[in-house]
Amino acid sequence: MNARDDVAPAKEDRAAPDRPGEGGCPHAGGCGRVLLAAFSRPPEARAEDINSSILIAAESAAAYPGLKDAAQYFGPVTEVAQAQGFEVVEEPYEFVIGTRKVVRGDFQKDVGSRVMRQSTLVVLARGYAVSFTFIGGTGDEVEELVGGLSFGVAKTAR
């Protein structure tokens, strides 16, 4: 058994998080939610280059029994990326941003004559796996997007 087997629920247990009660999220308190999706241009706009984007999502850690660290969440992340045609180019690794330990994995896929690059960073926080996915047409473009992510100490209101 590998780490992926420890935390990935059966396919029938992973359902559309936005449709509870209709074969949707089977977990009390909800499953995954997109918190923010930002694009350099509207997603339906046609262009020659890759539409740089950032997607921030949170999924209840309860959906993955045994999930103890963010690296384990990359089993499901990789499964979803591969289902969308991406291949792994950098296995998940841990590093620190500000006050947080973050795990990052990198993917890419060919889109016509271009390459779409995706970096996903994951943290576990307050009972959720929070993922930050950055997409761009070059490694430098993705690194610039990732470089904008920071975690700091929350300031209290006076």
PDB file of C-alpha atoms in Angstrom:
ATOM      1  CA  MET A   1       0.000   0.000   0.000  1.00  0.00           C
ATOM      2  CA  ASN A   2       1.392   3.437  -0.876  1.00  0.00           C
ATOM      3  CA  ALA A   3       0.523   6.854   0.548  1.00  0.00           C
ATOM      4  CA  ARG A   4      -2.005   7.401  -2.229  1.00  0.00           C
ATOM      5  CA  ASP A   5      -3.927   4.285  -1.151  1.00  0.00           C
ATOM      6  CA  ASP A   6      -4.036   5.570   2.431  1.00  0.00           C
ATOM      7  CA  VAL A   7      -5.883   8.763   1.634  1.00  0.00           C
ATOM      8  CA  ALA A   8      -7.715   8.568  -1.683  1.00  0.00           C
ATOM      9  CA  PRO A   9     -11.389   7.730  -1.200  1.00  0.00           C
ATOM     10  CA  ALA A  10     -13.011   5.353  -3.639  1.00  0.00           C
ATOM     11  CA  LYS A  11     -14.114   6.975  -6.883  1.00  0.00           C
ATOM     12  CA  GLU A  12     -17.757   6.550  -5.943  1.00  0.00           C
ATOM     13  CA  ASP A  13     -17.106   8.519  -2.725  1.00  0.00           C
ATOM     14  CA  ARG A  14     -15.537  11.429  -4.601  1.00  0.00           C
ATOM     15  CA  ALA A  15     -18.366  13.257  -6.234  1.00  0.00           C
ATOM     16  CA  ALA A  16     -19.247  16.659  -7.511  1.00  0.00           C
ATOM     17  CA  PRO A  17     -18.648  18.921  -4.497  1.00  0.00           C
ATOM     18  CA  ASP A  18     -21.168  21.468  -5.691  1.00  0.00           C
ATOM     19  CA  ARG A  19     -24.080  19.005  -5.825  1.00  0.00           C
ATOM     20  CA  PRO A  20     -24.631  17.572  -2.347  1.00  0.00           C
ATOM     21  CA  GLY A  21     -27.678  15.361  -2.209  1.00  0.00           C
ATOM     22  CA  GLU A  22     -27.440  14.546  -5.940  1.00  0.00           C
ATOM     23  CA  GLY A  23     -24.566  12.116  -5.729  1.00  0.00           C
ATOM     24  CA  GLY A  24     -22.511  15.068  -4.565  1.00  0.00           C
ATOM     25  CA  CYS A  25     -20.377  15.421  -1.502  1.00  0.00           C
ATOM     26  CA  PRO A  26     -20.991  12.568   0.927  1.00  0.00           C
ATOM     27  CA  HIS A  27     -19.194  14.275   3.811  1.00  0.00           C
ATOM     28  CA  ALA A  28     -20.869  16.403   6.455  1.00  0.00           C
ATOM     29  CA  GLY A  29     -19.478  19.915   6.339  1.00  0.00           C
ATOM     30  CA  GLY A  30     -18.837  19.861   2.612  1.00  0.00           C
ATOM     31  CA  CYS A  31     -16.136  18.756   0.226  1.00  0.00           C
ATOM     32  CA  GLY A  32     -14.195  20.810  -2.258  1.00  0.00           C
ATOM     33  CA  ARG A  33     -14.916  24.406  -3.092  1.00  0.00           C
ATOM     34  CA  VAL A  34     -13.238  26.783  -5.491  1.00  0.00           C
ATOM     35  CA  LEU A  35     -12.346  29.840  -3.442  1.00  0.00           C
ATOM     36  CA  LEU A  36     -10.858  31.913  -6.255  1.00  0.00           C
ATOM     37  CA  ALA A  37     -10.309  31.503  -9.980  1.00  0.00           C
ATOM     38  CA  ALA A  38      -8.404  34.292 -11.738  1.00  0.00           C
ATOM     39  CA  PHE A  39      -7.469  34.392 -15.418  1.00  0.00           C
ATOM     40  CA  SER A  40      -5.357  36.734 -17.526  1.00  0.00           C
ATOM     41  CA  ARG A  41      -8.325  36.858 -19.934  1.00  0.00           C
ATOM     42  CA  PRO A  42     -11.809  35.284 -19.913  1.00  0.00           C
ATOM     43  CA  PRO A  43     -11.550  31.466 -20.033  1.00  0.00           C
ATOM     44  CA  GLU A  44     -13.597  31.252 -23.233  1.00  0.00           C
ATOM     45  CA  ALA A  45     -11.423  33.809 -25.079  1.00  0.00           C
ATOM     46  CA  ARG A  46      -9.375  32.321 -27.904  1.00  0.00           C
ATOM     47  CA  ALA A  47      -5.726  33.247 -28.285  1.00  0.00           C
ATOM     48  CA  GLU A  48      -2.433  31.763 -29.382  1.00  0.00           C
ATOM     49  CA  ASP A  49      -0.831  31.703 -25.953  1.00  0.00           C
ATOM     50  CA  ILE A  50      -1.773  29.878 -22.758  1.00  0.00           C
ATOM     51  CA  ASN A  51      -4.305  31.711 -20.567  1.00  0.00           C
ATOM     52  CA  SER A  52      -2.345  32.223 -17.343  1.00  0.00           C
ATOM     53  CA  SER A  53      -4.499  31.469 -14.358  1.00  0.00           C
ATOM     54  CA  ILE A  54      -4.626  30.906 -10.628  1.00  0.00           C
ATOM     55  CA  LEU A  55      -7.091  28.590  -8.911  1.00  0.00           C
ATOM     56  CA  ILE A  56      -7.419  28.376  -5.134  1.00  0.00           C
ATOM     57  CA  ALA A  57      -9.558  25.539  -3.776  1.00  0.00           C
ATOM     58  CA  ALA A  58     -10.239  23.930  -0.420  1.00  0.00           C
ATOM     59  CA  GLU A  59     -11.390  20.396   0.226  1.00  0.00           C
ATOM     60  CA  SER A  60     -12.334  18.881   3.551  1.00  0.00           C
ATOM     61  CA  ALA A  61      -9.531  16.700   4.870  1.00  0.00           C
ATOM     62  CA  ALA A  62     -12.289  14.423   6.216  1.00  0.00           C
ATOM     63  CA  ALA A  63     -12.817  13.290   2.617  1.00  0.00           C
ATOM     64  CA  TYR A  64      -9.397  11.576   2.847  1.00  0.00           C
ATOM     65  CA  PRO A  65      -9.205   9.388   5.973  1.00  0.00           C
ATOM     66  CA  GLY A  66      -5.613   9.152   7.169  1.00  0.00           C
ATOM     67  CA  LEU A  67      -4.522  12.418   5.530  1.00  0.00           C
ATOM     68  CA  LYS A  68      -1.769  13.692   7.803  1.00  0.00           C
ATOM     69  CA  ASP A  69       0.382  15.836   5.546  1.00  0.00           C
ATOM     70  CA  ALA A  70       0.023  17.801   2.339  1.00  0.00           C
ATOM     71  CA  ALA A  71       2.283  15.422   0.371  1.00  0.00           C
ATOM     72  CA  GLN A  72      -0.330  12.678   0.730  1.00  0.00           C
ATOM     73  CA  TYR A  73      -2.898  14.900  -0.990  1.00  0.00           C
ATOM     74  CA  PHE A  74      -0.855  14.740  -4.181  1.00  0.00           C
ATOM     75  CA  GLY A  75      -2.240  11.282  -4.958  1.00  0.00           C
ATOM     76  CA  PRO A  76      -5.648  12.803  -5.749  1.00  0.00           C
ATOM     77  CA  VAL A  77      -4.074  15.973  -7.241  1.00  0.00           C
ATOM     78  CA  THR A  78      -1.987  13.886  -9.637  1.00  0.00           C
ATOM     79  CA  GLU A  79      -4.973  11.727 -10.543  1.00  0.00           C
ATOM     80  CA  VAL A  80      -7.004  14.801 -11.497  1.00  0.00           C
ATOM     81  CA  ALA A  81      -4.104  16.384 -13.422  1.00  0.00           C
ATOM     82  CA  GLN A  82      -3.465  13.194 -15.381  1.00  0.00           C
ATOM     83  CA  ALA A  83      -7.179  12.862 -16.178  1.00  0.00           C
ATOM     84  CA  GLN A  84      -6.882  16.323 -17.768  1.00  0.00           C
ATOM     85  CA  GLY A  85      -3.903  15.254 -19.885  1.00  0.00           C
ATOM     86  CA  PHE A  86      -1.065  16.541 -17.702  1.00  0.00           C
ATOM     87  CA  GLU A  87       2.063  14.557 -16.929  1.00  0.00           C
ATOM     88  CA  VAL A  88       4.200  14.876 -13.811  1.00  0.00           C
ATOM     89  CA  VAL A  89       7.443  16.790 -14.432  1.00  0.00           C
ATOM     90  CA  GLU A  90       8.433  17.390 -10.798  1.00  0.00           C
ATOM     91  CA  GLU A  91       7.406  15.019  -8.018  1.00  0.00           C
ATOM     92  CA  PRO A  92       5.941  16.736  -4.929  1.00  0.00           C
ATOM     93  CA  TYR A  93       8.472  18.331  -2.601  1.00  0.00           C
ATOM     94  CA  GLU A  94       8.202  20.361   0.572  1.00  0.00           C
ATOM     95  CA  PHE A  95       9.471  23.893   1.198  1.00  0.00           C
ATOM     96  CA  VAL A  96       8.548  26.926   3.295  1.00  0.00           C
ATOM     97  CA  ILE A  97       6.741  30.105   2.259  1.00  0.00           C
ATOM     98  CA  GLY A  98       6.620  32.636   5.071  1.00  0.00           C
ATOM     99  CA  THR A  99       5.239  30.777   8.064  1.00  0.00           C
ATOM    100  CA  ARG A 100       3.871  27.729   6.198  1.00  0.00           C
ATOM    101  CA  LYS A 101       5.230  24.393   5.051  1.00  0.00           C
ATOM    102  CA  VAL A 102       3.986  23.913   1.509  1.00  0.00           C
ATOM    103  CA  VAL A 103       4.172  20.931  -0.826  1.00  0.00           C
ATOM    104  CA  ARG A 104       4.572  21.590  -4.547  1.00  0.00           C
ATOM    105  CA  GLY A 105       4.194  19.388  -7.591  1.00  0.00           C
ATOM    106  CA  ASP A 106       4.664  20.397 -11.243  1.00  0.00           C
ATOM    107  CA  PHE A 107       2.854  19.144 -14.331  1.00  0.00           C
ATOM    108  CA  GLN A 108       2.722  19.930 -18.031  1.00  0.00           C
ATOM    109  CA  LYS A 109       0.792  18.991 -21.148  1.00  0.00           C
ATOM    110  CA  ASP A 110       1.079  19.727 -24.826  1.00  0.00           C
ATOM    111  CA  VAL A 111      -1.612  22.009 -26.191  1.00  0.00           C
ATOM    112  CA  GLY A 112      -1.149  22.059 -29.932  1.00  0.00           C
ATOM    113  CA  SER A 113       2.326  23.443 -30.551  1.00  0.00           C
ATOM    114  CA  ARG A 114       2.541  24.920 -27.028  1.00  0.00           C
ATOM    115  CA  VAL A 115       3.188  23.500 -23.582  1.00  0.00           C
ATOM    116  CA  MET A 116       0.877  24.301 -20.692  1.00  0.00           C
ATOM    117  CA  ARG A 117       2.649  24.281 -17.339  1.00  0.00           C
ATOM    118  CA  GLN A 118       0.922  23.793 -14.014  1.00  0.00           C
ATOM    119  CA  SER A 119       2.306  24.043 -10.504  1.00  0.00           C
ATOM    120  CA  THR A 120       0.097  23.051  -7.605  1.00  0.00           C
ATOM    121  CA  LEU A 121       0.972  23.967  -4.035  1.00  0.00           C
ATOM    122  CA  VAL A 122      -0.889  22.417  -1.106  1.00  0.00           C
ATOM    123  CA  VAL A 123      -1.148  23.219   2.596  1.00  0.00           C
ATOM    124  CA  LEU A 124      -3.264  21.604   5.286  1.00  0.00           C
ATOM    125  CA  ALA A 125      -5.071  24.155   7.415  1.00  0.00           C
ATOM    126  CA  ARG A 126      -8.025  24.046   9.806  1.00  0.00           C
ATOM    127  CA  GLY A 127      -9.278  20.683   8.592  1.00  0.00           C
ATOM    128  CA  TYR A 128      -8.878  21.462   4.881  1.00  0.00           C
ATOM    129  CA  ALA A 129      -6.455  20.665   2.100  1.00  0.00           C
ATOM    130  CA  VAL A 130      -5.997  24.045   0.426  1.00  0.00           C
ATOM    131  CA  SER A 131      -4.534  23.968  -3.066  1.00  0.00           C
ATOM    132  CA  PHE A 132      -3.090  26.828  -5.078  1.00  0.00           C
ATOM    133  CA  THR A 133      -2.804  25.956  -8.778  1.00  0.00           C
ATOM    134  CA  PHE A 134      -0.860  28.205 -11.128  1.00  0.00           C
ATOM    135  CA  ILE A 135      -1.025  27.727 -14.911  1.00  0.00           C
ATOM    136  CA  GLY A 136       1.087  29.415 -17.548  1.00  0.00           C
ATOM    137  CA  GLY A 137       2.771  28.947 -20.891  1.00  0.00           C
ATOM    138  CA  THR A 138       6.365  29.028 -19.617  1.00  0.00           C
ATOM    139  CA  GLY A 139       8.204  28.017 -16.490  1.00  0.00           C
ATOM    140  CA  ASP A 140       9.113  31.663 -15.869  1.00  0.00           C
ATOM    141  CA  GLU A 141       5.466  32.701 -16.139  1.00  0.00           C
ATOM    142  CA  VAL A 142       4.420  30.078 -13.577  1.00  0.00           C
ATOM    143  CA  GLU A 143       7.307  31.010 -11.263  1.00  0.00           C
ATOM    144  CA  GLU A 144       6.203  34.643 -11.384  1.00  0.00           C
ATOM    145  CA  LEU A 145       2.678  33.629 -10.372  1.00  0.00           C
ATOM    146  CA  VAL A 146       3.936  31.322  -7.608  1.00  0.00           C
ATOM    147  CA  GLY A 147       6.240  34.096  -6.385  1.00  0.00           C
ATOM    148  CA  GLY A 148       3.186  36.214  -5.584  1.00  0.00           C
ATOM    149  CA  LEU A 149       1.961  33.719  -2.989  1.00  0.00           C
ATOM    150  CA  SER A 150       2.818  34.551   0.602  1.00  0.00           C
ATOM    151  CA  PHE A 151       1.690  33.510   4.039  1.00  0.00           C
ATOM    152  CA  GLY A 152       2.209  35.853   6.920  1.00  0.00           C
ATOM    153  CA  VAL A 153       1.212  36.242  10.487  1.00  0.00           C
ATOM    154  CA  ALA A 154      -2.321  37.591  10.745  1.00  0.00           C
ATOM    155  CA  LYS A 155      -2.461  41.071  12.225  1.00  0.00           C
ATOM    156  CA  THR A 156      -5.042  41.648  14.905  1.00  0.00           C
ATOM    157  CA  ALA A 157      -7.399  44.578  14.667  1.00  0.00           C
ATOM    158  CA  ARG A 158      -6.915  47.296  17.277  1.00  0.00           C
TER     159      ARG A 158
END
